[in-house]
mmCIF file of C-alpha atoms in Angstrom:
data_model
loop_
_atom_site.group_PDB
_atom_site.id
_atom_site.type_symbol
_atom_site.label_atom_id
_atom_site.label_comp_id
_atom_site.label_asym_id
_atom_site.label_seq_id
_atom_site.Cartn_x
_atom_site.Cartn_y
_atom_site.Cartn_z
ATOM 1 C CA MET A 1 91.075 101.137 126.199
ATOM 2 C CA VAL A 2 90.472 101.144 122.430
ATOM 3 C CA TYR A 3 89.672 97.375 122.439
ATOM 4 C CA GLN A 4 87.330 97.789 125.315
ATOM 5 C CA VAL A 5 85.490 100.512 123.419
ATOM 6 C CA ILE A 6 85.297 98.162 120.352
ATOM 7 C CA ALA A 7 83.917 95.390 122.638
ATOM 8 C CA ILE A 8 81.266 97.819 123.998
ATOM 9 C CA LEU A 9 80.221 98.876 120.476
ATOM 10 C CA LEU A 10 79.869 95.206 119.508
ATOM 11 C CA PHE A 11 77.522 94.748 122.465
ATOM 12 C CA LEU A 12 75.483 97.683 121.371
ATOM 13 C CA LEU A 13 75.393 96.270 117.871
ATOM 14 C CA ALA A 14 74.114 92.981 119.377
ATOM 15 C CA LEU A 15 71.352 94.713 121.303
ATOM 16 C CA ALA A 16 70.233 96.677 118.145
ATOM 17 C CA ALA A 17 70.224 93.460 116.137
ATOM 18 C CA LEU A 18 68.121 91.647 118.864
ATOM 19 C CA PHE A 19 65.575 94.489 118.802
ATOM 20 C CA PHE A 20 65.126 94.207 115.041
ATOM 21 C CA VAL A 21 64.836 90.413 115.321
ATOM 22 C CA PHE A 22 61.957 90.589 117.742
ATOM 23 C CA LYS A 23 60.288 93.191 115.497
ATOM 24 C CA LEU A 24 60.701 91.006 112.423
ATOM 25 C CA LEU A 25 59.564 87.842 114.113
ATOM 26 C CA GLY A 26 56.637 89.537 115.671
ATOM 27 C CA ASN A 27 54.789 89.879 112.298
ATOM 28 C CA LYS A 28 52.532 86.791 111.813
ATOM 29 C CA LYS A 29 51.707 87.180 108.126
ATOM 30 C CA TRP A 30 52.843 83.905 106.597
ATOM 31 C CA ILE A 31 54.935 84.842 103.463
ATOM 32 C CA ALA A 32 56.213 88.092 104.839
ATOM 33 C CA GLY A 33 56.716 86.473 108.170
ATOM 34 C CA PHE A 34 58.757 83.680 106.634
ATOM 35 C CA LEU A 35 61.040 86.097 104.946
ATOM 36 C CA ARG A 36 61.230 88.150 108.067
ATOM 37 C CA GLY A 37 61.949 84.975 109.973
ATOM 38 C CA VAL A 38 64.896 84.071 107.810
ATOM 39 C CA ALA A 39 66.134 87.606 108.032
ATOM 40 C CA GLY A 40 65.621 87.623 111.734
ATOM 41 C CA ILE A 41 67.506 84.308 112.207
ATOM 42 C CA SER A 42 70.350 85.649 110.108
ATOM 43 C CA ILE A 43 70.539 88.777 112.209
ATOM 44 C CA LEU A 44 70.357 86.694 115.346
ATOM 45 C CA VAL A 45 73.393 84.757 114.176
ATOM 46 C CA VAL A 46 75.190 88.079 113.586
ATOM 47 C CA ALA A 47 74.165 89.368 116.983
ATOM 48 C CA LEU A 48 75.456 86.209 118.648
ATOM 49 C CA GLY A 49 78.759 86.462 116.761
ATOM 50 C CA ALA A 50 79.014 90.090 117.793
ATOM 51 C CA VAL A 51 78.411 89.161 121.531
ATOM 52 C CA LEU A 52 81.004 86.363 121.483
ATOM 53 C CA SER A 53 83.547 88.482 119.650
ATOM 54 C CA GLY A 54 83.014 91.445 121.920
ATOM 55 C CA LYS A 55 83.436 89.251 124.987
ATOM 56 C CA ASP A 56 86.578 87.741 123.459
ATOM 57 C CA ILE A 57 88.461 90.784 122.435
ATOM 58 C CA TYR A 58 87.656 92.753 125.624
ATOM 59 C CA GLY A 59 90.782 91.287 127.180
ATOM 60 C CA TYR A 60 93.129 92.583 124.545
ATOM 61 C CA GLN A 61 95.291 95.675 125.175
ATOM 62 C CA SER A 62 96.629 98.394 122.898
ATOM 63 C CA VAL A 63 100.273 98.967 122.390
ATOM 64 C CA GLY A 64 101.089 102.419 123.850
ATOM 65 C CA ALA A 65 101.773 105.329 121.538
ATOM 66 C CA ASP A 66 104.898 106.429 123.506
ATOM 67 C CA ASN A 67 105.752 103.118 125.262
ATOM 68 C CA ASN A 68 105.545 99.989 123.252
ATOM 69 C CA VAL A 69 106.394 97.621 126.055
ATOM 70 C CA VAL A 70 103.985 94.683 126.184
ATOM 71 C CA ALA A 71 105.453 92.860 129.226
ATOM 72 C CA THR A 72 108.177 92.977 131.811
ATOM 73 C CA VAL A 73 109.674 89.497 132.410
ATOM 74 C CA SER A 74 111.696 88.686 135.484
ATOM 75 C CA PHE A 75 113.252 85.521 136.639
ATOM 76 C CA ARG A 76 113.924 84.077 140.177
ATOM 77 C CA LYS A 77 115.860 80.839 140.595
ATOM 78 C CA LYS A 78 114.097 78.072 142.385
ATOM 79 C CA GLU A 79 116.633 75.315 141.844
ATOM 80 C CA ALA A 80 119.205 74.234 139.242
ATOM 81 C CA ASN A 81 117.753 75.270 135.857
ATOM 82 C CA THR A 82 114.325 75.836 137.356
ATOM 83 C CA TYR A 83 113.007 79.405 137.628
ATOM 84 C CA ILE A 84 109.844 81.308 138.678
ATOM 85 C CA VAL A 85 109.140 83.667 135.818
ATOM 86 C CA GLU A 86 106.958 86.698 136.616
ATOM 87 C CA LEU A 87 105.267 88.741 133.845
ATOM 88 C CA GLN A 88 103.955 92.327 134.426
ATOM 89 C CA GLU A 89 101.920 94.086 131.810
ATOM 90 C CA PRO A 90 101.576 97.788 131.390
ATOM 91 C CA SER A 91 97.913 97.443 132.265
ATOM 92 C CA GLY A 92 98.828 96.147 135.713
ATOM 93 C CA ALA A 93 98.008 92.449 134.903
ATOM 94 C CA PHE A 94 100.394 90.036 136.634
ATOM 95 C CA SER A 95 101.110 86.351 136.136
ATOM 96 C CA SER A 96 103.767 83.940 137.132
ATOM 97 C CA ARG A 97 104.794 80.506 135.970
ATOM 98 C CA GLU A 98 107.464 77.880 136.615
ATOM 99 C CA VAL A 99 109.872 77.123 133.745
ATOM 100 C CA GLN A 100 112.808 74.846 133.355
ATOM 101 C CA GLY A 101 115.656 75.557 130.908
ATOM 102 C CA GLN A 102 118.436 77.959 130.039
ATOM 103 C CA GLN A 103 116.712 80.185 127.448
ATOM 104 C CA TRP A 104 113.114 81.631 127.362
ATOM 105 C CA GLN A 105 110.761 82.704 124.683
ATOM 106 C CA LEU A 106 107.427 84.635 124.830
ATOM 107 C CA SER A 107 104.634 84.416 122.318
ATOM 108 C CA VAL A 108 101.962 87.149 121.961
ATOM 109 C CA ARG A 109 98.725 87.228 120.042
ATOM 110 C CA THR A 110 98.402 90.470 118.026
ATOM 111 C CA PHE A 111 95.883 92.324 115.912
ATOM 112 C CA ASP A 112 97.581 94.631 113.386
ATOM 113 C CA TRP A 113 95.892 97.299 111.222
ATOM 114 C CA PRO A 114 96.921 98.943 107.943
ATOM 115 C CA PRO A 115 99.033 102.143 108.345
ATOM 116 C CA LEU A 116 96.071 104.432 107.429
ATOM 117 C CA ILE A 117 93.867 102.962 110.146
ATOM 118 C CA ALA A 118 96.723 102.864 112.696
ATOM 119 C CA PHE A 119 97.366 106.556 111.840
ATOM 120 C CA VAL A 120 93.943 107.503 113.289
ATOM 121 C CA GLY A 121 94.701 105.864 116.620
ATOM 122 C CA LEU A 122 93.690 102.198 116.269
ATOM 123 C CA ARG A 123 97.004 100.708 117.421
ATOM 124 C CA THR A 124 98.146 97.099 117.537
ATOM 125 C CA GLY A 125 96.181 94.973 120.037
ATOM 126 C CA TYR A 126 97.856 92.203 121.951
ATOM 127 C CA MET A 127 97.328 89.454 124.434
ATOM 128 C CA LEU A 128 100.114 87.292 126.062
ATOM 129 C CA GLU A 129 99.868 83.744 124.725
ATOM 130 C CA ALA A 130 102.576 81.483 126.329
ATOM 131 C CA ILE A 131 106.024 81.414 127.745
ATOM 132 C CA SER A 132 108.399 78.474 127.239
ATOM 133 C CA ALA A 133 111.971 77.542 128.091
ATOM 134 C CA ARG A 134 114.546 75.244 126.570
ATOM 135 C CA PHE A 135 117.986 73.849 127.194
ATOM 136 C CA ILE A 136 120.757 74.529 124.755
ATOM 137 C CA GLU A 137 123.152 71.939 126.148
ATOM 138 C CA LEU A 138 122.592 68.715 124.371
ATOM 139 C CA GLN A 139 123.051 66.442 127.408
ATOM 140 C CA LEU A 140 120.596 68.366 129.503
ATOM 141 C CA ASP A 141 118.135 68.637 126.750
ATOM 142 C CA LYS A 142 118.046 64.828 126.413
ATOM 143 C CA MET A 143 117.845 64.279 130.121
ATOM 144 C CA VAL A 144 114.785 66.601 130.683
ATOM 145 C CA GLU A 145 111.453 65.820 129.096
ATOM 146 C CA ARG A 146 110.432 68.693 126.681
ATOM 147 C CA GLU A 147 107.550 70.514 128.319
ATOM 148 C CA GLN A 148 104.715 72.345 126.570
ATOM 149 C CA PRO A 149 104.721 76.165 126.665
ATOM 150 C CA GLU A 150 103.059 77.540 129.814
ATOM 151 C CA ALA A 151 99.756 79.170 128.664
ATOM 152 C CA LEU A 152 99.208 82.691 129.755
ATOM 153 C CA SER A 153 95.710 83.204 128.306
ATOM 154 C CA GLN A 154 92.532 81.279 129.175
ATOM 155 C CA LYS A 155 90.630 79.044 126.882
ATOM 156 C CA ARG A 156 87.530 80.609 125.485
ATOM 157 C CA SER A 157 84.192 79.395 123.963
ATOM 158 C CA TRP A 158 84.789 81.610 120.810
ATOM 159 C CA ASP A 159 88.276 82.664 119.735
ATOM 160 C CA THR A 160 88.145 85.676 117.384
ATOM 161 C CA TRP A 161 91.936 85.811 116.948
ATOM 162 C CA GLN A 162 92.121 82.089 116.096
ATOM 163 C CA PHE A 163 89.333 82.417 113.549
ATOM 164 C CA LEU A 164 90.978 85.506 111.850
ATOM 165 C CA ASN A 165 94.336 83.944 111.960
ATOM 166 C CA ALA A 166 92.921 80.782 110.230
ATOM 167 C CA HIS A 167 90.675 82.796 107.830
ATOM 168 C CA PRO A 168 92.376 86.129 107.054
ATOM 169 C CA ALA A 169 89.985 86.766 104.133
ATOM 170 C CA ALA A 170 87.100 87.117 106.561
ATOM 171 C CA MET A 171 88.275 90.563 107.663
ATOM 172 C CA PRO A 172 91.092 91.780 105.316
ATOM 173 C CA LEU A 173 91.566 95.042 107.262
ATOM 174 C CA VAL A 174 93.016 93.356 110.296
ATOM 175 C CA SER A 175 95.814 90.874 110.546
ATOM 176 C CA ALA A 176 95.830 88.312 113.388
ATOM 177 C CA HIS A 177 99.177 86.694 113.911
ATOM 178 C CA LEU A 178 101.446 85.175 116.606
ATOM 179 C CA ALA A 179 104.506 87.222 117.388
ATOM 180 C CA MET A 180 107.424 85.574 119.239
ATOM 181 C CA THR A 181 110.592 86.721 120.856
ATOM 182 C CA ASN A 182 114.015 85.215 120.033
ATOM 183 C CA HIS A 183 115.265 82.739 122.598
ATOM 184 C CA THR A 184 116.920 84.801 125.378
ATOM 185 C CA PRO A 185 119.217 83.465 128.151
ATOM 186 C CA ILE A 186 117.742 83.050 131.716
ATOM 187 C CA ALA A 187 119.515 84.237 134.742
ATOM 188 C CA ASP A 188 118.610 84.525 138.454
ATOM 189 C CA GLY A 189 117.322 88.072 139.154
ATOM 190 C CA ALA A 190 117.329 89.011 135.457
ATOM 191 C CA ILE A 191 114.697 91.523 134.242
ATOM 192 C CA PHE A 192 113.799 92.011 130.606
ATOM 193 C CA GLU A 193 111.352 94.241 128.722
ATOM 194 C CA VAL A 194 109.514 92.831 125.669
ATOM 195 C CA LEU A 195 108.666 95.462 123.202
ATOM 196 C CA SER A 196 106.363 95.394 120.173
ATOM 197 C CA ALA A 197 107.958 96.195 116.864
ATOM 198 C CA GLY A 198 105.302 95.902 114.186
ATOM 199 C CA GLN A 199 104.756 92.133 113.633
ATOM 200 C CA TYR A 200 107.806 91.320 115.721
ATOM 201 C CA LEU A 201 108.933 91.378 119.292
ATOM 202 C CA THR A 202 112.216 92.550 120.687
ATOM 203 C CA VAL A 203 113.752 91.855 124.084
ATOM 204 C CA THR A 204 115.751 94.492 125.981
ATOM 205 C CA PRO A 205 117.764 93.586 129.162
ATOM 206 C CA VAL A 206 116.818 95.999 131.980
ATOM 207 C CA ASN A 207 119.214 95.266 134.798
ATOM 208 C CA ALA A 208 122.808 94.011 135.298
ATOM 209 C CA PRO A 209 121.976 90.215 135.628
ATOM 210 C CA ALA A 210 119.987 90.383 132.346
ATOM 211 C CA LYS A 211 122.741 92.295 130.587
ATOM 212 C CA ASP A 212 125.345 89.960 131.851
ATOM 213 C CA ALA A 213 123.339 86.967 130.757
ATOM 214 C CA VAL A 214 122.931 88.281 127.217
ATOM 215 C CA LYS A 215 126.684 89.086 126.966
ATOM 216 C CA SER A 216 127.678 85.654 128.144
ATOM 217 C CA TRP A 217 125.941 83.750 125.388
#
């Protein structure tokens, strides 16, 4: 909910900025109007950035204070080395993809804050990025064409996370990075929990097929 509140505040900032823009541009005195026009356009750019950023980060979720699970991942075998993977988030969001391989890996976009800010309740924000699978047997790996990771997030017109990841100095108080799990064995009926651990992700097997798969590798 924290990131939804931030998004709403950004929208309100945009509305306030638009109000001042129209007030500034409404004055027709030439010199003062020119200066107001430059200021108005600058504020308009800020307002547009606020709208796009608010729209973008609205889809991010906060890591829970008591439960730091970001996704539950389960596998159902379709055919040899081909699985339907289902991802359930604590928010209730659900997605499924088809993967081919013997081990899986999940990547997650995260926003991390300094300890002092995190202490007052602004916890890590995250969005599932992609899931991929690979073969560890050399012969199979050569036989099967290496596939791109299955995207779990939609493309967007403005990507706040990508901007901050590429330009960390733009907002030093927040760190935007990609967290990834270790490669974990796949098994039919296996269920795993992916937990946030700071800038890292950990995988915990939940049921017997998952535990047996981890022990066998």
